[in-house]
Each structure stands twice: as C-alpha cells, then as structure tokens.
Amino acid sequence: VGCGSMRRLLLFGVGLGLSSGKISDGQVHLSSQDTEKYLTKFSFSPREEGHINITFHVTERDYFDRHQHLLTLCLYSDADWPKFRKAMDKGSLCAERQKLATWSAKVQPEQAHAQASRHDWSYAGKLSAPKGRAHYWYAVLMDCYLEEYDAHPPPMSYRLVFLNGNSHLPADESGMLMVNTVALVTMLCYGLIYFLSLYSQFHAQKQYHLITVVFAAAYLLQVGSVLCEISHLRAFANDGKGLRWRHTWLALDFASGLLQSVSELIISVLLIALAFGWTLGLKSQQPLAGLAGYLLEGLHRPARLFRGLKSPSVWLLLGIGGSQFLLQVVGRRYEEDFNHFHDHESWPGKALLGIRLGLCLVFGLALRRSLRLERQLEIASFLRRLCAYGVSWFLCLPLLVLIASVLPPYRRHQWVAGGSILLQAVALALLSRLFLSSSEFYSISSLAHLGFSLESAGMASASRVRGKLCVD
C-alpha cells in the first residue's frame, strides 16, 4: 500500500475518538507524560473508497508554541496493533512505538500558513483500502517531540467525517441493516397471520389465556427492538452518528437492546413456567417448599404475579430486569474500547450472559422436578421436547459469543448481533406454534378447555375481565 493511502487511512481513524459512528467529535490533551492518545478503532471495506475530512481547533493558545512539534496520526492494522500493545507494556519511547505504525502522517499545519491556521487546521483526502477482506484499524494521535521538553500544550478539539463509499457505516456493520429489515418484514408478516389465527380462536371460545398474552408481549417487544435498530442504522448511515445517547435523547440504539432484553426475559419466564407444568395440571404444580418456593411462586404459578408488589416473584423479576437495565447502560461505555467488538465482550455483557445461564439453571431444575413427579406419557414426551428446545434457546447466545471469540474481529459484531436477532425471531416463531389449536401442547394443556371451566385472573378489580382472561 502506498504512502498516500497510508496517510489518508491514518487520518481516517483519528476522528473515531468518542463514537463508533463515523462522525466523531472529541478532545485530546497531550503532554510530556502523555505523548499519545488512543482514539478509536474502525473497520473499513475493501470494496469501497474511503473519504476523510478532519478538523482541529485550539481555543486557549497556540498548540505549537514555537517548538518543532511532530503531531502525527498513526494507524495500526489488526496485525500490528498487538506489537504496539506489547511495546507499551514493556516500556518504550514514543518514537519506537511510532515506527511500529502501519500508516502514519503528519497532521499539523504548514509553518508557511497564516497564524490563524495554527489554531484551526484540517485535512481532507481519500483512501484505497487493502483488498481481500475488511480489517480493524486502531487510531493513535502522537506528538513524540513532547518528550524533548516539559511540555503542557492546550487540549485540541477535533471533528472527523469519514465514509465507506457514500455510507458512514463501518465494515463491521455491513449487512446489518438488511438482516434487521428481513427480520422485521418476516416477523410482521408471520405475526399478522399468527395473531389473526389466535383472534379466530378467541372469537370462537370467547376467552384467551394469560400464556398467549405473555407471548404476545414478548413478540411485540422484539418487533419494536428490530424497528428501533433499523431506525438507528439508517440514521447512522446518513449522518455518521445514529440515534445514540451521546448524540440524541431519542436513543433508539439503546432502546433496541433494552426491548430485546425484556423480550428475552419474558421468554425465559414463560419457559420456566412451562417447565414447572403451567397449564398442564401437573402434580409438580403443587407449591414448592422453602426459600425457593417463596421466591419462585410467581414463576411456578404465574397467576400469583397479579398480587403485584405483594408477590416476592414480582420483586425478583424487577430485580433481574433492573440489573439488566443497569448492565445495558454501563455496557455502552465500552463500545469504543480497543479490545471490545460486540456488546458481550465487556464485563456488563458477560454479566448479562451470567443472568441468562442462571435462568437456564432454574429452567433445568424445574423440568427435572416435573419429569420426576409426572408419569403421563404424553406430558413427559412434551416436557422432554421442551427441555431440548429450552436449553438450546438459553445456551445459543452464550455459544454465539464463544464462537465469536475465534472469529476475525471485524466479523464478531455481525455474528453476535445478527445471530441474536435471528435466534430470537426463530425462538418466537417456534414458541408460537404451541398456542394454536392444532398443536400437541394445546390438546394436553388447559388451553383446550378455554370457554368452559378455567379460572379467571385472581384480581379484586378484575370483574370486567372475568370470563375473558384465564389463568391456571
């Protein structure tokens, strides 16, 4: 790759300081002690021409203070970045680390320029990316001359605009808009047909079951999640910022992750309730003993959740949901870390996986109890299939994350984010089949008796829905 391409690509990276969106505004404060600053990582496409425009601004005083500064933008490829990190850990001079850069370019104004340009300067250019595959590049702004004297220059503000072709989306987001669009269209079409079928059942029976209401909530939340992500990605491609908290109060990127998290929690609760024998009239529906029974009564018998805050299970679910919310918030801080490529590589992301595995454990224990107590062949057969389906659903996301760890960095986000969306859509489609009158589960569960003798929801103020909403 030629020096011209190197220089342009370096400048391409500098503006990525505070966002993974490809317009970036930030501030860098270098000194004798801190001669360099990691800005961000970025993946660019080998099939598109890159366009870069970066501007610097110094407010307080002249950054260059009559010294021969060497303000340089260095870009390290995903092959050279480990060498830079090793040099940092061992201890080395700024100039030695600069020599390890895959590309480098001097990004300060020419001395011949007017004095005003020493407070505001810019660079614009194009780049031709290496062919073959996308790469991650790590941008570092350096001024090795600062090691020569006791230097305390003023902070620099910068703004970078850069494009993959005509799009602000980096290569690791390639295809994600299509994946989300296909998922949304498929879920809307399937949901329309499915819920019309459910409405036909309701029209005939004049009753609906709580289990279908819970499922519908999970389905609609997932549709909302995908719609929010599409809105964010479209904005991202157009303006390089997207709909993130750092840029707007309409943070649909965060809302997408939150809605999917709630949808997944609802599915987890639904699977655990089915594992305990909800709607099947099993002996395992007898109350659990001890602290576990106290905390899990609402998962064991979901009608108890209508007691509101008087139910320990409501507090348990609020605690889990609140923890997931806080972990989602904290996890956003790690989006630009050089060693994080998707939401589950940071400790908040791993904690979210831990919650999922904990719920999987509860699901397994509930199924084990039900299979031990029940002897009806049809129900035992269903529970074994539920075990295979449920355990697969709980473990698929951790497995996606595990596989991502051995994939090239630029593929990890696509694999985990795209895989989790498709996984959730397929899970909802498979789960939906249980509640149609043609399913085996329907025939062995209390759903087959809707309209006859099911108990209405146990709420003191629920007389207006008596005979409509049914629970076991």
PDB file of N, CA and C in Angstrom, residues 411-468:
ATOM      1  N   ARG A 411     -15.624  -9.516  12.136  1.00  0.00           N
ATOM      2  CA  ARG A 411     -16.816 -10.341  11.949  1.00  0.00           C
ATOM      3  C   ARG A 411     -17.600 -10.563  13.248  1.00  0.00           C
ATOM      4  N   ARG A 412     -17.044 -10.209  14.373  1.00  0.00           N
ATOM      5  CA  ARG A 412     -17.659 -10.579  15.651  1.00  0.00           C
ATOM      6  C   ARG A 412     -18.974  -9.859  15.900  1.00  0.00           C
ATOM      7  N   HIS A 413     -19.012  -8.572  15.597  1.00  0.00           N
ATOM      8  CA  HIS A 413     -20.251  -7.817  15.817  1.00  0.00           C
ATOM      9  C   HIS A 413     -21.374  -8.364  14.951  1.00  0.00           C
ATOM     10  N   GLN A 414     -21.092  -8.591  13.688  1.00  0.00           N
ATOM     11  CA  GLN A 414     -22.113  -9.135  12.790  1.00  0.00           C
ATOM     12  C   GLN A 414     -22.610 -10.485  13.294  1.00  0.00           C
ATOM     13  N   TRP A 415     -21.692 -11.336  13.728  1.00  0.00           N
ATOM     14  CA  TRP A 415     -22.045 -12.688  14.166  1.00  0.00           C
ATOM     15  C   TRP A 415     -22.938 -12.655  15.401  1.00  0.00           C
ATOM     16  N   VAL A 416     -22.550 -11.861  16.400  1.00  0.00           N
ATOM     17  CA  VAL A 416     -23.302 -11.846  17.661  1.00  0.00           C
ATOM     18  C   VAL A 416     -24.598 -11.056  17.520  1.00  0.00           C
ATOM     19  N   ALA A 417     -24.525  -9.827  16.969  1.00  0.00           N
ATOM     20  CA  ALA A 417     -25.730  -9.003  16.859  1.00  0.00           C
ATOM     21  C   ALA A 417     -26.738  -9.613  15.887  1.00  0.00           C
ATOM     22  N   GLY A 418     -26.267 -10.001  14.700  1.00  0.00           N
ATOM     23  CA  GLY A 418     -27.169 -10.616  13.732  1.00  0.00           C
ATOM     24  C   GLY A 418     -27.694 -11.947  14.215  1.00  0.00           C
ATOM     25  N   GLY A 419     -26.811 -12.749  14.815  1.00  0.00           N
ATOM     26  CA  GLY A 419     -27.228 -14.061  15.314  1.00  0.00           C
ATOM     27  C   GLY A 419     -28.267 -13.969  16.415  1.00  0.00           C
ATOM     28  N   SER A 420     -28.115 -13.000  17.327  1.00  0.00           N
ATOM     29  CA  SER A 420     -29.073 -12.877  18.427  1.00  0.00           C
ATOM     30  C   SER A 420     -30.452 -12.444  17.922  1.00  0.00           C
ATOM     31  N   ILE A 421     -30.476 -11.578  16.903  1.00  0.00           N
ATOM     32  CA  ILE A 421     -31.760 -11.152  16.326  1.00  0.00           C
ATOM     33  C   ILE A 421     -32.468 -12.328  15.668  1.00  0.00           C
ATOM     34  N   LEU A 422     -31.725 -13.073  14.848  1.00  0.00           N
ATOM     35  CA  LEU A 422     -32.324 -14.224  14.171  1.00  0.00           C
ATOM     36  C   LEU A 422     -32.724 -15.308  15.172  1.00  0.00           C
ATOM     37  N   LEU A 423     -31.892 -15.514  16.195  1.00  0.00           N
ATOM     38  CA  LEU A 423     -32.206 -16.503  17.227  1.00  0.00           C
ATOM     39  C   LEU A 423     -33.517 -16.170  17.921  1.00  0.00           C
ATOM     40  N   GLN A 424     -33.693 -14.908  18.294  1.00  0.00           N
ATOM     41  CA  GLN A 424     -34.908 -14.503  18.981  1.00  0.00           C
ATOM     42  C   GLN A 424     -36.128 -14.631  18.072  1.00  0.00           C
ATOM     43  N   ALA A 425     -35.979 -14.280  16.805  1.00  0.00           N
ATOM     44  CA  ALA A 425     -37.103 -14.381  15.869  1.00  0.00           C
ATOM     45  C   ALA A 425     -37.518 -15.835  15.673  1.00  0.00           C
ATOM     46  N   VAL A 426     -36.536 -16.729  15.500  1.00  0.00           N
ATOM     47  CA  VAL A 426     -36.843 -18.158  15.324  1.00  0.00           C
ATOM     48  C   VAL A 426     -37.466 -18.724  16.592  1.00  0.00           C
ATOM     49  N   ALA A 427     -36.943 -18.333  17.766  1.00  0.00           N
ATOM     50  CA  ALA A 427     -37.491 -18.825  19.028  1.00  0.00           C
ATOM     51  C   ALA A 427     -38.951 -18.433  19.183  1.00  0.00           C
ATOM     52  N   LEU A 428     -39.264 -17.185  18.856  1.00  0.00           N
ATOM     53  CA  LEU A 428     -40.653 -16.732  18.965  1.00  0.00           C
ATOM     54  C   LEU A 428     -41.558 -17.473  17.984  1.00  0.00           C
ATOM     55  N   ALA A 429     -41.066 -17.726  16.777  1.00  0.00           N
ATOM     56  CA  ALA A 429     -41.869 -18.446  15.784  1.00  0.00           C
ATOM     57  C   ALA A 429     -42.156 -19.872  16.254  1.00  0.00           C
ATOM     58  N   LEU A 430     -41.132 -20.553  16.781  1.00  0.00           N
ATOM     59  CA  LEU A 430     -41.325 -21.924  17.265  1.00  0.00           C
ATOM     60  C   LEU A 430     -42.252 -21.961  18.476  1.00  0.00           C
ATOM     61  N   LEU A 431     -42.049 -21.018  19.388  1.00  0.00           N
ATOM     62  CA  LEU A 431     -42.880 -20.989  20.593  1.00  0.00           C
ATOM     63  C   LEU A 431     -44.332 -20.689  20.254  1.00  0.00           C
ATOM     64  N   SER A 432     -44.547 -19.891  19.241  1.00  0.00           N
ATOM     65  CA  SER A 432     -45.909 -19.517  18.881  1.00  0.00           C
ATOM     66  C   SER A 432     -46.758 -20.711  18.475  1.00  0.00           C
ATOM     67  N   ARG A 433     -46.122 -21.746  17.936  1.00  0.00           N
ATOM     68  CA  ARG A 433     -46.878 -22.904  17.466  1.00  0.00           C
ATOM     69  C   ARG A 433     -47.577 -23.638  18.607  1.00  0.00           C
ATOM     70  N   LEU A 434     -47.067 -23.463  19.823  1.00  0.00           N
ATOM     71  CA  LEU A 434     -47.668 -24.162  20.961  1.00  0.00           C
ATOM     72  C   LEU A 434     -49.104 -23.732  21.204  1.00  0.00           C
ATOM     73  N   PHE A 435     -49.439 -22.493  20.881  1.00  0.00           N
ATOM     74  CA  PHE A 435     -50.704 -21.915  21.314  1.00  0.00           C
ATOM     75  C   PHE A 435     -51.801 -21.987  20.264  1.00  0.00           C
ATOM     76  N   LEU A 436     -51.511 -22.671  19.151  1.00  0.00           N
ATOM     77  CA  LEU A 436     -52.548 -22.895  18.149  1.00  0.00           C
ATOM     78  C   LEU A 436     -53.293 -24.190  18.460  1.00  0.00           C
ATOM     79  N   SER A 437     -54.551 -24.227  18.131  1.00  0.00           N
ATOM     80  CA  SER A 437     -55.392 -25.379  18.496  1.00  0.00           C
ATOM     81  C   SER A 437     -54.951 -26.670  17.821  1.00  0.00           C
ATOM     82  N   SER A 438     -54.127 -26.584  16.782  1.00  0.00           N
ATOM     83  CA  SER A 438     -53.665 -27.786  16.088  1.00  0.00           C
ATOM     84  C   SER A 438     -52.439 -28.421  16.730  1.00  0.00           C
ATOM     85  N   SER A 439     -51.847 -27.783  17.755  1.00  0.00           N
ATOM     86  CA  SER A 439     -50.610 -28.294  18.345  1.00  0.00           C
ATOM     87  C   SER A 439     -50.886 -29.383  19.379  1.00  0.00           C
ATOM     88  N   GLU A 440     -49.884 -30.243  19.587  1.00  0.00           N
ATOM     89  CA  GLU A 440     -49.997 -31.295  20.612  1.00  0.00           C
ATOM     90  C   GLU A 440     -50.093 -30.682  21.999  1.00  0.00           C
ATOM     91  N   PHE A 441     -49.319 -29.626  22.248  1.00  0.00           N
ATOM     92  CA  PHE A 441     -49.362 -28.976  23.557  1.00  0.00           C
ATOM     93  C   PHE A 441     -50.764 -28.466  23.854  1.00  0.00           C
ATOM     94  N   TYR A 442     -51.401 -27.894  22.862  1.00  0.00           N
ATOM     95  CA  TYR A 442     -52.748 -27.345  23.055  1.00  0.00           C
ATOM     96  C   TYR A 442     -53.710 -28.440  23.522  1.00  0.00           C
ATOM     97  N   SER A 443     -53.572 -29.615  22.955  1.00  0.00           N
ATOM     98  CA  SER A 443     -54.528 -30.693  23.272  1.00  0.00           C
ATOM     99  C   SER A 443     -54.323 -31.255  24.672  1.00  0.00           C
ATOM    100  N   ILE A 444     -53.102 -31.159  25.228  1.00  0.00           N
ATOM    101  CA  ILE A 444     -52.860 -31.735  26.559  1.00  0.00           C
ATOM    102  C   ILE A 444     -52.849 -30.673  27.648  1.00  0.00           C
ATOM    103  N   SER A 445     -53.037 -29.416  27.271  1.00  0.00           N
ATOM    104  CA  SER A 445     -52.991 -28.333  28.257  1.00  0.00           C
ATOM    105  C   SER A 445     -54.378 -27.795  28.528  1.00  0.00           C
ATOM    106  N   SER A 446     -54.446 -26.879  29.493  1.00  0.00           N
ATOM    107  CA  SER A 446     -55.736 -26.286  29.829  1.00  0.00           C
ATOM    108  C   SER A 446     -56.248 -25.353  28.741  1.00  0.00           C
ATOM    109  N   LEU A 447     -55.428 -25.033  27.753  1.00  0.00           N
ATOM    110  CA  LEU A 447     -55.911 -24.195  26.658  1.00  0.00           C
ATOM    111  C   LEU A 447     -57.029 -24.886  25.889  1.00  0.00           C
ATOM    112  N   ALA A 448     -57.042 -26.229  25.914  1.00  0.00           N
ATOM    113  CA  ALA A 448     -58.080 -26.978  25.206  1.00  0.00           C
ATOM    114  C   ALA A 448     -59.450 -26.800  25.848  1.00  0.00           C
ATOM    115  N   HIS A 449     -59.466 -26.277  27.096  1.00  0.00           N
ATOM    116  CA  HIS A 449     -60.732 -26.127  27.816  1.00  0.00           C
ATOM    117  C   HIS A 449     -61.173 -24.678  27.916  1.00  0.00           C
ATOM    118  N   LEU A 450     -60.541 -23.810  27.134  1.00  0.00           N
ATOM    119  CA  LEU A 450     -60.966 -22.415  27.165  1.00  0.00           C
ATOM    120  C   LEU A 450     -62.444 -22.308  26.803  1.00  0.00           C
ATOM    121  N   GLY A 451     -63.135 -21.450  27.537  1.00  0.00           N
ATOM    122  CA  GLY A 451     -64.556 -21.260  27.283  1.00  0.00           C
ATOM    123  C   GLY A 451     -65.435 -22.124  28.146  1.00  0.00           C
ATOM    124  N   PHE A 452     -64.783 -22.983  28.984  1.00  0.00           N
ATOM    125  CA  PHE A 452     -65.587 -23.891  29.805  1.00  0.00           C
ATOM    126  C   PHE A 452     -65.403 -23.623  31.287  1.00  0.00           C
ATOM    127  N   SER A 453     -64.259 -24.032  31.853  1.00  0.00           N
ATOM    128  CA  SER A 453     -64.167 -24.019  33.308  1.00  0.00           C
ATOM    129  C   SER A 453     -62.881 -23.416  33.842  1.00  0.00           C
ATOM    130  N   LEU A 454     -62.149 -22.657  33.030  1.00  0.00           N
ATOM    131  CA  LEU A 454     -60.917 -22.064  33.554  1.00  0.00           C
ATOM    132  C   LEU A 454     -61.224 -20.950  34.534  1.00  0.00           C
ATOM    133  N   GLU A 455     -60.302 -20.744  35.410  1.00  0.00           N
ATOM    134  CA  GLU A 455     -60.436 -19.738  36.450  1.00  0.00           C
ATOM    135  C   GLU A 455     -60.017 -18.379  35.922  1.00  0.00           C
ATOM    136  N   SER A 456     -60.786 -17.363  36.196  1.00  0.00           N
ATOM    137  CA  SER A 456     -60.417 -16.003  35.776  1.00  0.00           C
ATOM    138  C   SER A 456     -59.253 -15.500  36.602  1.00  0.00           C
ATOM    139  N   ALA A 457     -58.611 -14.467  36.084  1.00  0.00           N
ATOM    140  CA  ALA A 457     -57.443 -13.900  36.773  1.00  0.00           C
ATOM    141  C   ALA A 457     -57.832 -13.437  38.158  1.00  0.00           C
ATOM    142  N   GLY A 458     -57.040 -13.791  39.151  1.00  0.00           N
ATOM    143  CA  GLY A 458     -57.341 -13.508  40.547  1.00  0.00           C
ATOM    144  C   GLY A 458     -57.032 -12.095  40.937  1.00  0.00           C
ATOM    145  N   MET A 459     -57.830 -11.110  40.542  1.00  0.00           N
ATOM    146  CA  MET A 459     -57.624  -9.708  40.891  1.00  0.00           C
ATOM    147  C   MET A 459     -58.932  -9.168  41.447  1.00  0.00           C
ATOM    148  N   ALA A 460     -58.801  -8.396  42.526  1.00  0.00           N
ATOM    149  CA  ALA A 460     -60.009  -7.883  43.169  1.00  0.00           C
ATOM    150  C   ALA A 460     -60.793  -6.961  42.247  1.00  0.00           C
ATOM    151  N   SER A 461     -60.100  -6.244  41.373  1.00  0.00           N
ATOM    152  CA  SER A 461     -60.768  -5.279  40.492  1.00  0.00           C
ATOM    153  C   SER A 461     -60.965  -5.802  39.086  1.00  0.00           C
ATOM    154  N   ALA A 462     -60.928  -7.130  38.922  1.00  0.00           N
ATOM    155  CA  ALA A 462     -60.922  -7.693  37.575  1.00  0.00           C
ATOM    156  C   ALA A 462     -62.282  -8.190  37.123  1.00  0.00           C
ATOM    157  N   SER A 463     -63.373  -7.723  37.732  1.00  0.00           N
ATOM    158  CA  SER A 463     -64.677  -8.260  37.364  1.00  0.00           C
ATOM    159  C   SER A 463     -65.012  -8.010  35.899  1.00  0.00           C
ATOM    160  N   ARG A 464     -64.493  -6.908  35.342  1.00  0.00           N
ATOM    161  CA  ARG A 464     -64.833  -6.604  33.955  1.00  0.00           C
ATOM    162  C   ARG A 464     -64.128  -7.536  32.969  1.00  0.00           C
ATOM    163  N   VAL A 465     -63.072  -8.274  33.424  1.00  0.00           N
ATOM    164  CA  VAL A 465     -62.419  -9.211  32.531  1.00  0.00           C
ATOM    165  C   VAL A 465     -62.717 -10.654  32.915  1.00  0.00           C
ATOM    166  N   ARG A 466     -63.568 -10.840  33.928  1.00  0.00           N
ATOM    167  CA  ARG A 466     -63.897 -12.185  34.338  1.00  0.00           C
ATOM    168  C   ARG A 466     -64.550 -12.933  33.164  1.00  0.00           C
ATOM    169  N   GLY A 467     -64.070 -14.135  32.930  1.00  0.00           N
ATOM    170  CA  GLY A 467     -64.560 -14.908  31.805  1.00  0.00           C
ATOM    171  C   GLY A 467     -63.843 -14.611  30.514  1.00  0.00           C
ATOM    172  N   LYS A 468     -62.934 -13.627  30.513  1.00  0.00           N
ATOM    173  CA  LYS A 468     -62.162 -13.280  29.331  1.00  0.00           C
ATOM    174  C   LYS A 468     -60.712 -13.735  29.471  1.00  0.00           C
TER     175      LYS A 468
END
